[in-house]
JSON list of C-alpha atoms in Angstrom, two decimals:
[
{"chain": "A", "resi": 1, "resn": "UNK", "atom": "CA", "xyz": [-36.63, -3.22, -1.10]},
{"chain": "A", "resi": 2, "resn": "UNK", "atom": "CA", "xyz": [-34.75, -3.00, -4.38]},
{"chain": "A", "resi": 3, "resn": "UNK", "atom": "CA", "xyz": [-36.30, -6.30, -5.48]},
{"chain": "A", "resi": 4, "resn": "UNK", "atom": "CA", "xyz": [-39.74, -4.96, -4.59]},
{"chain": "A", "resi": 5, "resn": "UNK", "atom": "CA", "xyz": [-39.04, -1.86, -6.64]},
{"chain": "A", "resi": 6, "resn": "UNK", "atom": "CA", "xyz": [-38.10, -4.01, -9.63]},
{"chain": "A", "resi": 7, "resn": "UNK", "atom": "CA", "xyz": [-41.52, -5.73, -9.42]},
{"chain": "A", "resi": 8, "resn": "UNK", "atom": "CA", "xyz": [-43.18, -2.28, -9.61]},
{"chain": "A", "resi": 9, "resn": "UNK", "atom": "CA", "xyz": [-44.68, -2.60, -6.14]},
{"chain": "A", "resi": 10, "resn": "UNK", "atom": "CA", "xyz": [-43.45, 0.92, -5.34]},
{"chain": "A", "resi": 11, "resn": "UNK", "atom": "CA", "xyz": [-42.81, 3.97, -7.48]},
{"chain": "A", "resi": 12, "resn": "UNK", "atom": "CA", "xyz": [-39.45, 4.92, -6.05]},
{"chain": "A", "resi": 13, "resn": "UNK", "atom": "CA", "xyz": [-36.94, 4.48, -3.24]},
{"chain": "A", "resi": 14, "resn": "UNK", "atom": "CA", "xyz": [-34.79, 6.90, -1.27]},
{"chain": "A", "resi": 15, "resn": "UNK", "atom": "CA", "xyz": [-31.95, 4.59, -0.30]},
{"chain": "A", "resi": 16, "resn": "UNK", "atom": "CA", "xyz": [-29.95, 5.20, 2.90]},
{"chain": "A", "resi": 17, "resn": "UNK", "atom": "CA", "xyz": [-27.37, 2.81, 4.30]},
{"chain": "A", "resi": 18, "resn": "UNK", "atom": "CA", "xyz": [-24.73, 2.88, 7.03]},
{"chain": "A", "resi": 19, "resn": "UNK", "atom": "CA", "xyz": [-22.92, -0.22, 5.77]},
{"chain": "A", "resi": 20, "resn": "UNK", "atom": "CA", "xyz": [-20.40, -0.56, 2.97]},
{"chain": "A", "resi": 21, "resn": "UNK", "atom": "CA", "xyz": [-21.75, -2.22, -0.19]},
{"chain": "A", "resi": 22, "resn": "UNK", "atom": "CA", "xyz": [-20.82, -5.89, -0.50]},
{"chain": "A", "resi": 23, "resn": "UNK", "atom": "CA", "xyz": [-21.19, -5.73, -4.29]},
{"chain": "A", "resi": 24, "resn": "UNK", "atom": "CA", "xyz": [-24.84, -6.74, -4.43]},
{"chain": "A", "resi": 25, "resn": "UNK", "atom": "CA", "xyz": [-26.34, -3.28, -5.00]},
{"chain": "A", "resi": 26, "resn": "UNK", "atom": "CA", "xyz": [-24.93, -2.09, -8.31]},
{"chain": "A", "resi": 27, "resn": "UNK", "atom": "CA", "xyz": [-27.08, -4.22, -10.62]},
{"chain": "A", "resi": 28, "resn": "UNK", "atom": "CA", "xyz": [-30.53, -3.57, -9.03]},
{"chain": "A", "resi": 29, "resn": "UNK", "atom": "CA", "xyz": [-29.79, 0.15, -8.70]},
{"chain": "A", "resi": 30, "resn": "UNK", "atom": "CA", "xyz": [-28.68, 0.36, -12.32]},
{"chain": "A", "resi": 31, "resn": "UNK", "atom": "CA", "xyz": [-31.89, -1.37, -13.42]},
{"chain": "A", "resi": 32, "resn": "UNK", "atom": "CA", "xyz": [-34.06, 1.27, -11.71]},
{"chain": "A", "resi": 33, "resn": "UNK", "atom": "CA", "xyz": [-31.75, 4.28, -11.46]},
{"chain": "A", "resi": 34, "resn": "UNK", "atom": "CA", "xyz": [-34.40, 6.91, -12.22]},
{"chain": "A", "resi": 35, "resn": "UNK", "atom": "CA", "xyz": [-36.56, 5.55, -9.43]},
{"chain": "A", "resi": 36, "resn": "UNK", "atom": "CA", "xyz": [-33.78, 5.55, -6.82]},
{"chain": "A", "resi": 37, "resn": "UNK", "atom": "CA", "xyz": [-32.05, 8.38, -4.99]},
{"chain": "A", "resi": 38, "resn": "UNK", "atom": "CA", "xyz": [-29.02, 7.51, -2.87]},
{"chain": "A", "resi": 39, "resn": "UNK", "atom": "CA", "xyz": [-29.01, 9.62, 0.27]},
{"chain": "A", "resi": 40, "resn": "UNK", "atom": "CA", "xyz": [-26.37, 10.38, 2.89]},
{"chain": "A", "resi": 41, "resn": "UNK", "atom": "CA", "xyz": [-23.95, 7.52, 2.14]},
{"chain": "A", "resi": 42, "resn": "UNK", "atom": "CA", "xyz": [-22.60, 6.63, -1.28]},
{"chain": "A", "resi": 43, "resn": "UNK", "atom": "CA", "xyz": [-22.88, 3.31, -3.05]},
{"chain": "A", "resi": 44, "resn": "UNK", "atom": "CA", "xyz": [-19.69, 3.48, -5.06]},
{"chain": "A", "resi": 45, "resn": "UNK", "atom": "CA", "xyz": [-19.71, 2.70, -8.77]},
{"chain": "A", "resi": 46, "resn": "UNK", "atom": "CA", "xyz": [-23.44, 3.11, -9.41]},
{"chain": "A", "resi": 47, "resn": "UNK", "atom": "CA", "xyz": [-25.11, 5.75, -11.57]},
{"chain": "A", "resi": 48, "resn": "UNK", "atom": "CA", "xyz": [-28.06, 7.38, -9.80]},
{"chain": "A", "resi": 49, "resn": "UNK", "atom": "CA", "xyz": [-29.08, 10.65, -8.18]},
{"chain": "A", "resi": 50, "resn": "UNK", "atom": "CA", "xyz": [-27.07, 11.19, -5.00]},
{"chain": "A", "resi": 51, "resn": "UNK", "atom": "CA", "xyz": [-27.42, 13.67, -2.16]},
{"chain": "A", "resi": 52, "resn": "UNK", "atom": "CA", "xyz": [-24.82, 13.93, 0.60]},
{"chain": "A", "resi": 53, "resn": "UNK", "atom": "CA", "xyz": [-23.70, 16.36, 3.22]},
{"chain": "A", "resi": 54, "resn": "UNK", "atom": "CA", "xyz": [-20.24, 17.74, 2.50]},
{"chain": "A", "resi": 55, "resn": "UNK", "atom": "CA", "xyz": [-18.37, 15.29, 4.71]},
{"chain": "A", "resi": 56, "resn": "UNK", "atom": "CA", "xyz": [-14.92, 16.47, 3.66]},
{"chain": "A", "resi": 57, "resn": "UNK", "atom": "CA", "xyz": [-15.85, 20.05, 4.47]},
{"chain": "A", "resi": 58, "resn": "UNK", "atom": "CA", "xyz": [-17.08, 18.91, 7.89]},
{"chain": "A", "resi": 59, "resn": "UNK", "atom": "CA", "xyz": [-13.79, 17.21, 8.69]},
{"chain": "A", "resi": 60, "resn": "UNK", "atom": "CA", "xyz": [-11.93, 20.29, 7.49]},
{"chain": "A", "resi": 61, "resn": "UNK", "atom": "CA", "xyz": [-14.00, 22.66, 9.64]},
{"chain": "A", "resi": 62, "resn": "UNK", "atom": "CA", "xyz": [-13.45, 20.47, 12.71]},
{"chain": "A", "resi": 63, "resn": "UNK", "atom": "CA", "xyz": [-9.73, 20.08, 12.06]},
{"chain": "A", "resi": 64, "resn": "UNK", "atom": "CA", "xyz": [-9.21, 23.78, 11.45]},
{"chain": "A", "resi": 65, "resn": "UNK", "atom": "CA", "xyz": [-11.05, 24.73, 14.65]},
{"chain": "A", "resi": 66, "resn": "UNK", "atom": "CA", "xyz": [-9.00, 22.30, 16.73]},
{"chain": "A", "resi": 67, "resn": "UNK", "atom": "CA", "xyz": [-5.78, 23.59, 15.19]},
{"chain": "A", "resi": 68, "resn": "UNK", "atom": "CA", "xyz": [-6.82, 27.19, 15.81]},
{"chain": "A", "resi": 69, "resn": "UNK", "atom": "CA", "xyz": [-7.35, 26.25, 19.47]},
{"chain": "A", "resi": 70, "resn": "UNK", "atom": "CA", "xyz": [-3.78, 24.97, 19.66]},
{"chain": "A", "resi": 71, "resn": "UNK", "atom": "CA", "xyz": [-4.26, 21.21, 19.31]},
{"chain": "A", "resi": 72, "resn": "UNK", "atom": "CA", "xyz": [-1.57, 19.27, 17.48]},
{"chain": "A", "resi": 73, "resn": "UNK", "atom": "CA", "xyz": [-2.53, 15.64, 18.21]},
{"chain": "A", "resi": 74, "resn": "UNK", "atom": "CA", "xyz": [-6.05, 14.79, 17.10]},
{"chain": "A", "resi": 75, "resn": "UNK", "atom": "CA", "xyz": [-7.81, 11.44, 17.48]},
{"chain": "A", "resi": 76, "resn": "UNK", "atom": "CA", "xyz": [-10.54, 10.26, 15.12]},
{"chain": "A", "resi": 77, "resn": "UNK", "atom": "CA", "xyz": [-13.40, 7.85, 15.85]},
{"chain": "A", "resi": 78, "resn": "UNK", "atom": "CA", "xyz": [-14.94, 6.92, 12.48]},
{"chain": "A", "resi": 79, "resn": "UNK", "atom": "CA", "xyz": [-17.53, 4.66, 10.93]},
{"chain": "A", "resi": 80, "resn": "UNK", "atom": "CA", "xyz": [-16.63, 1.70, 8.69]},
{"chain": "A", "resi": 81, "resn": "UNK", "atom": "CA", "xyz": [-13.30, 2.31, 7.03]},
{"chain": "A", "resi": 82, "resn": "UNK", "atom": "CA", "xyz": [-14.60, 1.43, 3.55]},
{"chain": "A", "resi": 83, "resn": "UNK", "atom": "CA", "xyz": [-17.43, 3.97, 3.64]},
{"chain": "A", "resi": 84, "resn": "UNK", "atom": "CA", "xyz": [-17.10, 7.24, 1.75]},
{"chain": "A", "resi": 85, "resn": "UNK", "atom": "CA", "xyz": [-18.30, 9.33, 4.72]},
{"chain": "A", "resi": 86, "resn": "UNK", "atom": "CA", "xyz": [-15.54, 7.99, 6.96]},
{"chain": "A", "resi": 87, "resn": "UNK", "atom": "CA", "xyz": [-12.88, 8.54, 4.34]},
{"chain": "A", "resi": 88, "resn": "UNK", "atom": "CA", "xyz": [-14.06, 12.06, 3.51]},
{"chain": "A", "resi": 89, "resn": "UNK", "atom": "CA", "xyz": [-14.31, 13.24, 7.13]},
{"chain": "A", "resi": 90, "resn": "UNK", "atom": "CA", "xyz": [-10.83, 11.96, 7.93]},
{"chain": "A", "resi": 91, "resn": "UNK", "atom": "CA", "xyz": [-9.47, 13.46, 4.71]},
{"chain": "A", "resi": 92, "resn": "UNK", "atom": "CA", "xyz": [-10.93, 16.82, 5.71]},
{"chain": "A", "resi": 93, "resn": "UNK", "atom": "CA", "xyz": [-9.08, 16.81, 9.02]},
{"chain": "A", "resi": 94, "resn": "UNK", "atom": "CA", "xyz": [-5.85, 15.88, 7.28]},
{"chain": "A", "resi": 95, "resn": "UNK", "atom": "CA", "xyz": [-6.33, 18.65, 4.70]},
{"chain": "A", "resi": 96, "resn": "UNK", "atom": "CA", "xyz": [-6.75, 21.18, 7.50]},
{"chain": "A", "resi": 97, "resn": "UNK", "atom": "CA", "xyz": [-3.48, 19.97, 9.04]},
{"chain": "A", "resi": 98, "resn": "UNK", "atom": "CA", "xyz": [-1.66, 20.12, 5.69]},
{"chain": "A", "resi": 99, "resn": "UNK", "atom": "CA", "xyz": [-2.90, 23.65, 5.00]},
{"chain": "A", "resi": 100, "resn": "UNK", "atom": "CA", "xyz": [-1.93, 24.86, 8.46]},
{"chain": "A", "resi": 101, "resn": "UNK", "atom": "CA", "xyz": [1.76, 24.08, 8.07]},
{"chain": "A", "resi": 102, "resn": "UNK", "atom": "CA", "xyz": [1.80, 23.06, 11.74]},
{"chain": "A", "resi": 103, "resn": "UNK", "atom": "CA", "xyz": [3.62, 20.02, 13.09]},
{"chain": "A", "resi": 104, "resn": "UNK", "atom": "CA", "xyz": [0.29, 18.32, 13.81]},
{"chain": "A", "resi": 105, "resn": "UNK", "atom": "CA", "xyz": [-1.06, 14.82, 13.20]},
{"chain": "A", "resi": 106, "resn": "UNK", "atom": "CA", "xyz": [-4.08, 12.58, 13.38]},
{"chain": "A", "resi": 107, "resn": "UNK", "atom": "CA", "xyz": [-2.53, 10.44, 16.06]},
{"chain": "A", "resi": 108, "resn": "UNK", "atom": "CA", "xyz": [-5.21, 7.78, 16.62]},
{"chain": "A", "resi": 109, "resn": "UNK", "atom": "CA", "xyz": [-7.70, 6.48, 14.01]},
{"chain": "A", "resi": 110, "resn": "UNK", "atom": "CA", "xyz": [-10.31, 3.92, 15.08]},
{"chain": "A", "resi": 111, "resn": "UNK", "atom": "CA", "xyz": [-12.94, 2.81, 12.56]},
{"chain": "A", "resi": 112, "resn": "UNK", "atom": "CA", "xyz": [-15.94, 0.53, 12.96]},
{"chain": "A", "resi": 113, "resn": "UNK", "atom": "CA", "xyz": [-19.73, 0.50, 13.02]},
{"chain": "A", "resi": 114, "resn": "UNK", "atom": "CA", "xyz": [-21.80, 3.63, 13.40]},
{"chain": "A", "resi": 115, "resn": "UNK", "atom": "CA", "xyz": [-22.96, 2.46, 16.83]},
{"chain": "A", "resi": 116, "resn": "UNK", "atom": "CA", "xyz": [-22.65, 3.22, 20.57]},
{"chain": "A", "resi": 117, "resn": "UNK", "atom": "CA", "xyz": [-20.86, -0.11, 20.99]},
{"chain": "A", "resi": 118, "resn": "UNK", "atom": "CA", "xyz": [-18.12, 1.02, 18.65]},
{"chain": "A", "resi": 119, "resn": "UNK", "atom": "CA", "xyz": [-17.92, 4.34, 20.49]},
{"chain": "A", "resi": 120, "resn": "UNK", "atom": "CA", "xyz": [-17.40, 2.56, 23.79]},
{"chain": "A", "resi": 121, "resn": "UNK", "atom": "CA", "xyz": [-14.69, 0.35, 22.28]},
{"chain": "A", "resi": 122, "resn": "UNK", "atom": "CA", "xyz": [-12.92, 3.37, 20.78]},
{"chain": "A", "resi": 123, "resn": "UNK", "atom": "CA", "xyz": [-12.93, 5.30, 24.05]},
{"chain": "A", "resi": 124, "resn": "UNK", "atom": "CA", "xyz": [-11.69, 2.30, 26.02]},
{"chain": "A", "resi": 125, "resn": "UNK", "atom": "CA", "xyz": [-8.86, 1.82, 23.53]},
{"chain": "A", "resi": 126, "resn": "UNK", "atom": "CA", "xyz": [-7.90, 5.50, 23.55]},
{"chain": "A", "resi": 127, "resn": "UNK", "atom": "CA", "xyz": [-7.60, 5.42, 27.33]},
{"chain": "A", "resi": 128, "resn": "UNK", "atom": "CA", "xyz": [-5.92, 2.00, 27.50]},
{"chain": "A", "resi": 129, "resn": "UNK", "atom": "CA", "xyz": [-3.22, 2.99, 25.00]},
{"chain": "A", "resi": 130, "resn": "UNK", "atom": "CA", "xyz": [-2.48, 6.13, 27.04]},
{"chain": "A", "resi": 131, "resn": "UNK", "atom": "CA", "xyz": [-2.94, 8.26, 23.94]},
{"chain": "A", "resi": 132, "resn": "UNK", "atom": "CA", "xyz": [-1.27, 11.65, 23.80]},
{"chain": "A", "resi": 133, "resn": "UNK", "atom": "CA", "xyz": [-4.17, 13.10, 21.81]},
{"chain": "A", "resi": 134, "resn": "UNK", "atom": "CA", "xyz": [-5.53, 16.35, 23.22]},
{"chain": "A", "resi": 135, "resn": "UNK", "atom": "CA", "xyz": [-8.54, 16.55, 20.88]},
{"chain": "A", "resi": 136, "resn": "UNK", "atom": "CA", "xyz": [-10.99, 14.16, 19.27]},
{"chain": "A", "resi": 137, "resn": "UNK", "atom": "CA", "xyz": [-13.37, 14.21, 16.30]},
{"chain": "A", "resi": 138, "resn": "UNK", "atom": "CA", "xyz": [-16.19, 11.67, 16.64]},
{"chain": "A", "resi": 139, "resn": "UNK", "atom": "CA", "xyz": [-17.81, 11.20, 13.25]},
{"chain": "A", "resi": 140, "resn": "UNK", "atom": "CA", "xyz": [-21.29, 10.13, 14.38]},
{"chain": "A", "resi": 141, "resn": "UNK", "atom": "CA", "xyz": [-23.76, 10.91, 17.16]},
{"chain": "A", "resi": 142, "resn": "UNK", "atom": "CA", "xyz": [-24.22, 7.18, 17.69]},
{"chain": "A", "resi": 143, "resn": "UNK", "atom": "CA", "xyz": [-20.49, 6.68, 18.20]},
{"chain": "A", "resi": 144, "resn": "UNK", "atom": "CA", "xyz": [-20.41, 9.74, 20.45]},
{"chain": "A", "resi": 145, "resn": "UNK", "atom": "CA", "xyz": [-23.04, 8.35, 22.81]},
{"chain": "A", "resi": 146, "resn": "UNK", "atom": "CA", "xyz": [-20.92, 5.29, 23.55]},
{"chain": "A", "resi": 147, "resn": "UNK", "atom": "CA", "xyz": [-17.67, 7.23, 23.81]},
{"chain": "A", "resi": 148, "resn": "UNK", "atom": "CA", "xyz": [-19.09, 9.71, 26.32]},
{"chain": "A", "resi": 149, "resn": "UNK", "atom": "CA", "xyz": [-20.29, 6.85, 28.50]},
{"chain": "A", "resi": 150, "resn": "UNK", "atom": "CA", "xyz": [-16.74, 5.53, 28.83]},
{"chain": "A", "resi": 151, "resn": "UNK", "atom": "CA", "xyz": [-15.17, 8.96, 29.28]},
{"chain": "A", "resi": 152, "resn": "UNK", "atom": "CA", "xyz": [-17.62, 9.74, 32.08]},
{"chain": "A", "resi": 153, "resn": "UNK", "atom": "CA", "xyz": [-16.98, 6.39, 33.76]},
{"chain": "A", "resi": 154, "resn": "UNK", "atom": "CA", "xyz": [-13.21, 6.98, 33.57]},
{"chain": "A", "resi": 155, "resn": "UNK", "atom": "CA", "xyz": [-13.52, 10.47, 35.04]},
{"chain": "A", "resi": 156, "resn": "UNK", "atom": "CA", "xyz": [-12.10, 12.08, 31.90]},
{"chain": "A", "resi": 157, "resn": "UNK", "atom": "CA", "xyz": [-12.98, 15.79, 31.93]},
{"chain": "A", "resi": 158, "resn": "UNK", "atom": "CA", "xyz": [-14.13, 17.48, 28.73]},
{"chain": "A", "resi": 159, "resn": "UNK", "atom": "CA", "xyz": [-12.61, 19.82, 27.58]},
{"chain": "A", "resi": 160, "resn": "UNK", "atom": "CA", "xyz": [-10.05, 20.11, 30.40]},
{"chain": "A", "resi": 161, "resn": "UNK", "atom": "CA", "xyz": [-8.39, 16.80, 29.50]},
{"chain": "A", "resi": 162, "resn": "UNK", "atom": "CA", "xyz": [-9.79, 16.14, 26.03]},
{"chain": "A", "resi": 163, "resn": "UNK", "atom": "CA", "xyz": [-11.50, 18.51, 23.58]},
{"chain": "A", "resi": 164, "resn": "UNK", "atom": "CA", "xyz": [-14.29, 16.82, 21.60]},
{"chain": "A", "resi": 165, "resn": "UNK", "atom": "CA", "xyz": [-16.17, 17.63, 18.39]},
{"chain": "A", "resi": 166, "resn": "UNK", "atom": "CA", "xyz": [-19.10, 15.53, 17.16]},
{"chain": "A", "resi": 167, "resn": "UNK", "atom": "CA", "xyz": [-20.58, 15.04, 13.70]},
{"chain": "A", "resi": 168, "resn": "UNK", "atom": "CA", "xyz": [-24.33, 15.00, 12.87]},
{"chain": "A", "resi": 169, "resn": "UNK", "atom": "CA", "xyz": [-25.75, 17.24, 15.63]},
{"chain": "A", "resi": 170, "resn": "UNK", "atom": "CA", "xyz": [-29.00, 15.29, 15.67]},
{"chain": "A", "resi": 171, "resn": "UNK", "atom": "CA", "xyz": [-28.79, 14.00, 19.25]},
{"chain": "A", "resi": 172, "resn": "UNK", "atom": "CA", "xyz": [-29.57, 16.58, 21.99]},
{"chain": "A", "resi": 173, "resn": "UNK", "atom": "CA", "xyz": [-25.93, 17.27, 22.81]},
{"chain": "A", "resi": 174, "resn": "UNK", "atom": "CA", "xyz": [-26.86, 20.89, 23.50]},
{"chain": "A", "resi": 175, "resn": "UNK", "atom": "CA", "xyz": [-28.24, 19.59, 26.81]},
{"chain": "A", "resi": 176, "resn": "UNK", "atom": "CA", "xyz": [-25.09, 17.70, 27.83]},
{"chain": "A", "resi": 177, "resn": "UNK", "atom": "CA", "xyz": [-22.54, 18.92, 30.36]},
{"chain": "A", "resi": 178, "resn": "UNK", "atom": "CA", "xyz": [-20.62, 20.43, 28.70]},
{"chain": "A", "resi": 179, "resn": "UNK", "atom": "CA", "xyz": [-22.73, 21.13, 25.58]},
{"chain": "A", "resi": 180, "resn": "UNK", "atom": "CA", "xyz": [-20.89, 19.54, 22.68]},
{"chain": "A", "resi": 181, "resn": "UNK", "atom": "CA", "xyz": [-19.43, 21.38, 19.72]},
{"chain": "A", "resi": 182, "resn": "UNK", "atom": "CA", "xyz": [-20.53, 19.57, 16.56]},
{"chain": "A", "resi": 183, "resn": "UNK", "atom": "CA", "xyz": [-20.59, 19.52, 12.78]},
{"chain": "A", "resi": 184, "resn": "UNK", "atom": "CA", "xyz": [-24.26, 19.89, 11.88]},
{"chain": "A", "resi": 185, "resn": "UNK", "atom": "CA", "xyz": [-25.52, 18.07, 8.81]},
{"chain": "A", "resi": 186, "resn": "UNK", "atom": "CA", "xyz": [-28.38, 19.72, 6.85]},
{"chain": "A", "resi": 187, "resn": "UNK", "atom": "CA", "xyz": [-30.67, 16.74, 7.41]},
{"chain": "A", "resi": 188, "resn": "UNK", "atom": "CA", "xyz": [-33.96, 18.36, 6.45]},
{"chain": "A", "resi": 189, "resn": "UNK", "atom": "CA", "xyz": [-32.51, 19.98, 3.33]},
{"chain": "A", "resi": 190, "resn": "UNK", "atom": "CA", "xyz": [-30.99, 16.65, 2.28]},
{"chain": "A", "resi": 191, "resn": "UNK", "atom": "CA", "xyz": [-34.35, 14.91, 2.64]},
{"chain": "A", "resi": 192, "resn": "UNK", "atom": "CA", "xyz": [-36.20, 17.58, 0.69]},
{"chain": "A", "resi": 193, "resn": "UNK", "atom": "CA", "xyz": [-33.63, 17.51, -2.10]},
{"chain": "A", "resi": 194, "resn": "UNK", "atom": "CA", "xyz": [-33.81, 13.71, -2.31]},
{"chain": "A", "resi": 195, "resn": "UNK", "atom": "CA", "xyz": [-37.60, 13.84, -2.71]},
{"chain": "A", "resi": 196, "resn": "UNK", "atom": "CA", "xyz": [-37.27, 16.53, -5.39]},
{"chain": "A", "resi": 197, "resn": "UNK", "atom": "CA", "xyz": [-34.82, 14.46, -7.41]},
{"chain": "A", "resi": 198, "resn": "UNK", "atom": "CA", "xyz": [-36.94, 11.33, -7.04]},
{"chain": "A", "resi": 199, "resn": "UNK", "atom": "CA", "xyz": [-40.06, 13.10, -8.32]},
{"chain": "A", "resi": 200, "resn": "UNK", "atom": "CA", "xyz": [-38.12, 14.55, -11.25]},
{"chain": "A", "resi": 201, "resn": "UNK", "atom": "CA", "xyz": [-36.78, 11.11, -12.14]},
{"chain": "A", "resi": 202, "resn": "UNK", "atom": "CA", "xyz": [-40.26, 9.60, -12.00]},
{"chain": "A", "resi": 203, "resn": "UNK", "atom": "CA", "xyz": [-41.40, 12.29, -14.42]},
{"chain": "A", "resi": 204, "resn": "UNK", "atom": "CA", "xyz": [-38.77, 11.12, -16.89]},
{"chain": "A", "resi": 205, "resn": "UNK", "atom": "CA", "xyz": [-36.08, 13.73, -16.34]},
{"chain": "A", "resi": 206, "resn": "UNK", "atom": "CA", "xyz": [-32.49, 12.59, -16.67]},
{"chain": "A", "resi": 207, "resn": "UNK", "atom": "CA", "xyz": [-31.17, 13.09, -13.13]},
{"chain": "A", "resi": 208, "resn": "UNK", "atom": "CA", "xyz": [-28.93, 10.03, -13.00]},
{"chain": "A", "resi": 209, "resn": "UNK", "atom": "CA", "xyz": [-25.73, 12.09, -12.94]},
{"chain": "A", "resi": 210, "resn": "UNK", "atom": "CA", "xyz": [-26.87, 14.61, -10.30]},
{"chain": "A", "resi": 211, "resn": "UNK", "atom": "CA", "xyz": [-24.52, 14.39, -7.31]},
{"chain": "A", "resi": 212, "resn": "UNK", "atom": "CA", "xyz": [-24.87, 17.09, -4.67]},
{"chain": "A", "resi": 213, "resn": "UNK", "atom": "CA", "xyz": [-22.91, 17.80, -1.50]},
{"chain": "A", "resi": 214, "resn": "UNK", "atom": "CA", "xyz": [-24.86, 20.14, 0.77]},
{"chain": "A", "resi": 215, "resn": "UNK", "atom": "CA", "xyz": [-22.84, 22.42, 3.08]},
{"chain": "A", "resi": 216, "resn": "UNK", "atom": "CA", "xyz": [-22.41, 21.60, 6.76]},
{"chain": "A", "resi": 217, "resn": "UNK", "atom": "CA", "xyz": [-21.98, 23.93, 9.71]},
{"chain": "A", "resi": 218, "resn": "UNK", "atom": "CA", "xyz": [-19.63, 24.03, 12.71]},
{"chain": "A", "resi": 219, "resn": "UNK", "atom": "CA", "xyz": [-21.79, 24.65, 15.78]},
{"chain": "A", "resi": 220, "resn": "UNK", "atom": "CA", "xyz": [-19.60, 26.03, 18.58]},
{"chain": "A", "resi": 221, "resn": "UNK", "atom": "CA", "xyz": [-20.52, 25.10, 22.14]},
{"chain": "A", "resi": 222, "resn": "UNK", "atom": "CA", "xyz": [-18.31, 24.29, 25.14]},
{"chain": "A", "resi": 223, "resn": "UNK", "atom": "CA", "xyz": [-16.52, 20.97, 24.52]},
{"chain": "A", "resi": 224, "resn": "UNK", "atom": "CA", "xyz": [-13.39, 22.43, 22.91]},
{"chain": "A", "resi": 225, "resn": "UNK", "atom": "CA", "xyz": [-10.74, 24.32, 24.84]},
{"chain": "A", "resi": 226, "resn": "UNK", "atom": "CA", "xyz": [-7.03, 24.96, 24.69]},
{"chain": "A", "resi": 227, "resn": "UNK", "atom": "CA", "xyz": [-4.88, 21.82, 25.12]},
{"chain": "A", "resi": 228, "resn": "UNK", "atom": "CA", "xyz": [-4.00, 21.51, 28.76]},
{"chain": "A", "resi": 229, "resn": "UNK", "atom": "CA", "xyz": [-3.69, 17.77, 29.39]},
{"chain": "A", "resi": 230, "resn": "UNK", "atom": "CA", "xyz": [-3.63, 14.54, 27.45]},
{"chain": "A", "resi": 231, "resn": "UNK", "atom": "CA", "xyz": [-5.32, 11.19, 27.81]},
{"chain": "A", "resi": 232, "resn": "UNK", "atom": "CA", "xyz": [-2.08, 9.32, 28.38]},
{"chain": "A", "resi": 233, "resn": "UNK", "atom": "CA", "xyz": [-0.49, 11.28, 31.22]},
{"chain": "A", "resi": 234, "resn": "UNK", "atom": "CA", "xyz": [-3.25, 13.33, 32.82]},
{"chain": "A", "resi": 235, "resn": "UNK", "atom": "CA", "xyz": [-0.78, 16.20, 33.19]},
{"chain": "A", "resi": 236, "resn": "UNK", "atom": "CA", "xyz": [0.32, 19.22, 31.18]},
{"chain": "A", "resi": 237, "resn": "UNK", "atom": "CA", "xyz": [1.05, 18.40, 27.54]},
{"chain": "A", "resi": 238, "resn": "UNK", "atom": "CA", "xyz": [3.13, 20.42, 25.13]},
{"chain": "A", "resi": 239, "resn": "UNK", "atom": "CA", "xyz": [1.20, 21.75, 22.13]}
]
């Protein structure tokens, strides 16, 4: 698509990826920066308009809520480790822990593709290692779908045995049993802002240095409770 843009076959591109850059994107983006808006996931080291949700804020909101509910061992299922979204969401949880002054930790961190397959692998590993985590932040709806499949198969009760928060809130998790608490990204607002910046760039405005992080929202439902059990023992856990 970037090559097509360079041949003037299209006016502009809103570029979204869920893979870390392998180094091949910087040059073509730099050559057409006013006709490209990077959306949702950063391509590090390139100068272009960029629109993201506030991933660090989302991790912080999730971490603070879990701490407020009494959780002190939090697991994290993330996307690719090299991606900015993964790093920011995990950093937000850790900031919430640091600010709380509690003896808490991110006890299990599993990173991989934004996919149900990765979610299944994460959940299987969490159970197999007999984790003492009492709460979990899953940083993608796609990862969540796979994780819930394994938790259901293993008979793991949410939130009685494991409190869970998702990230995206695009999938219909409101209809699940229990309905899942989630960090909601402002997807429509992000798309509208990306189009606005693209049009402005095509008109000749200098928008190359515009980088925006739109606020996210913690949507409370029923998948977070007080810590009563842990994945490892299936019996009362100290908080």
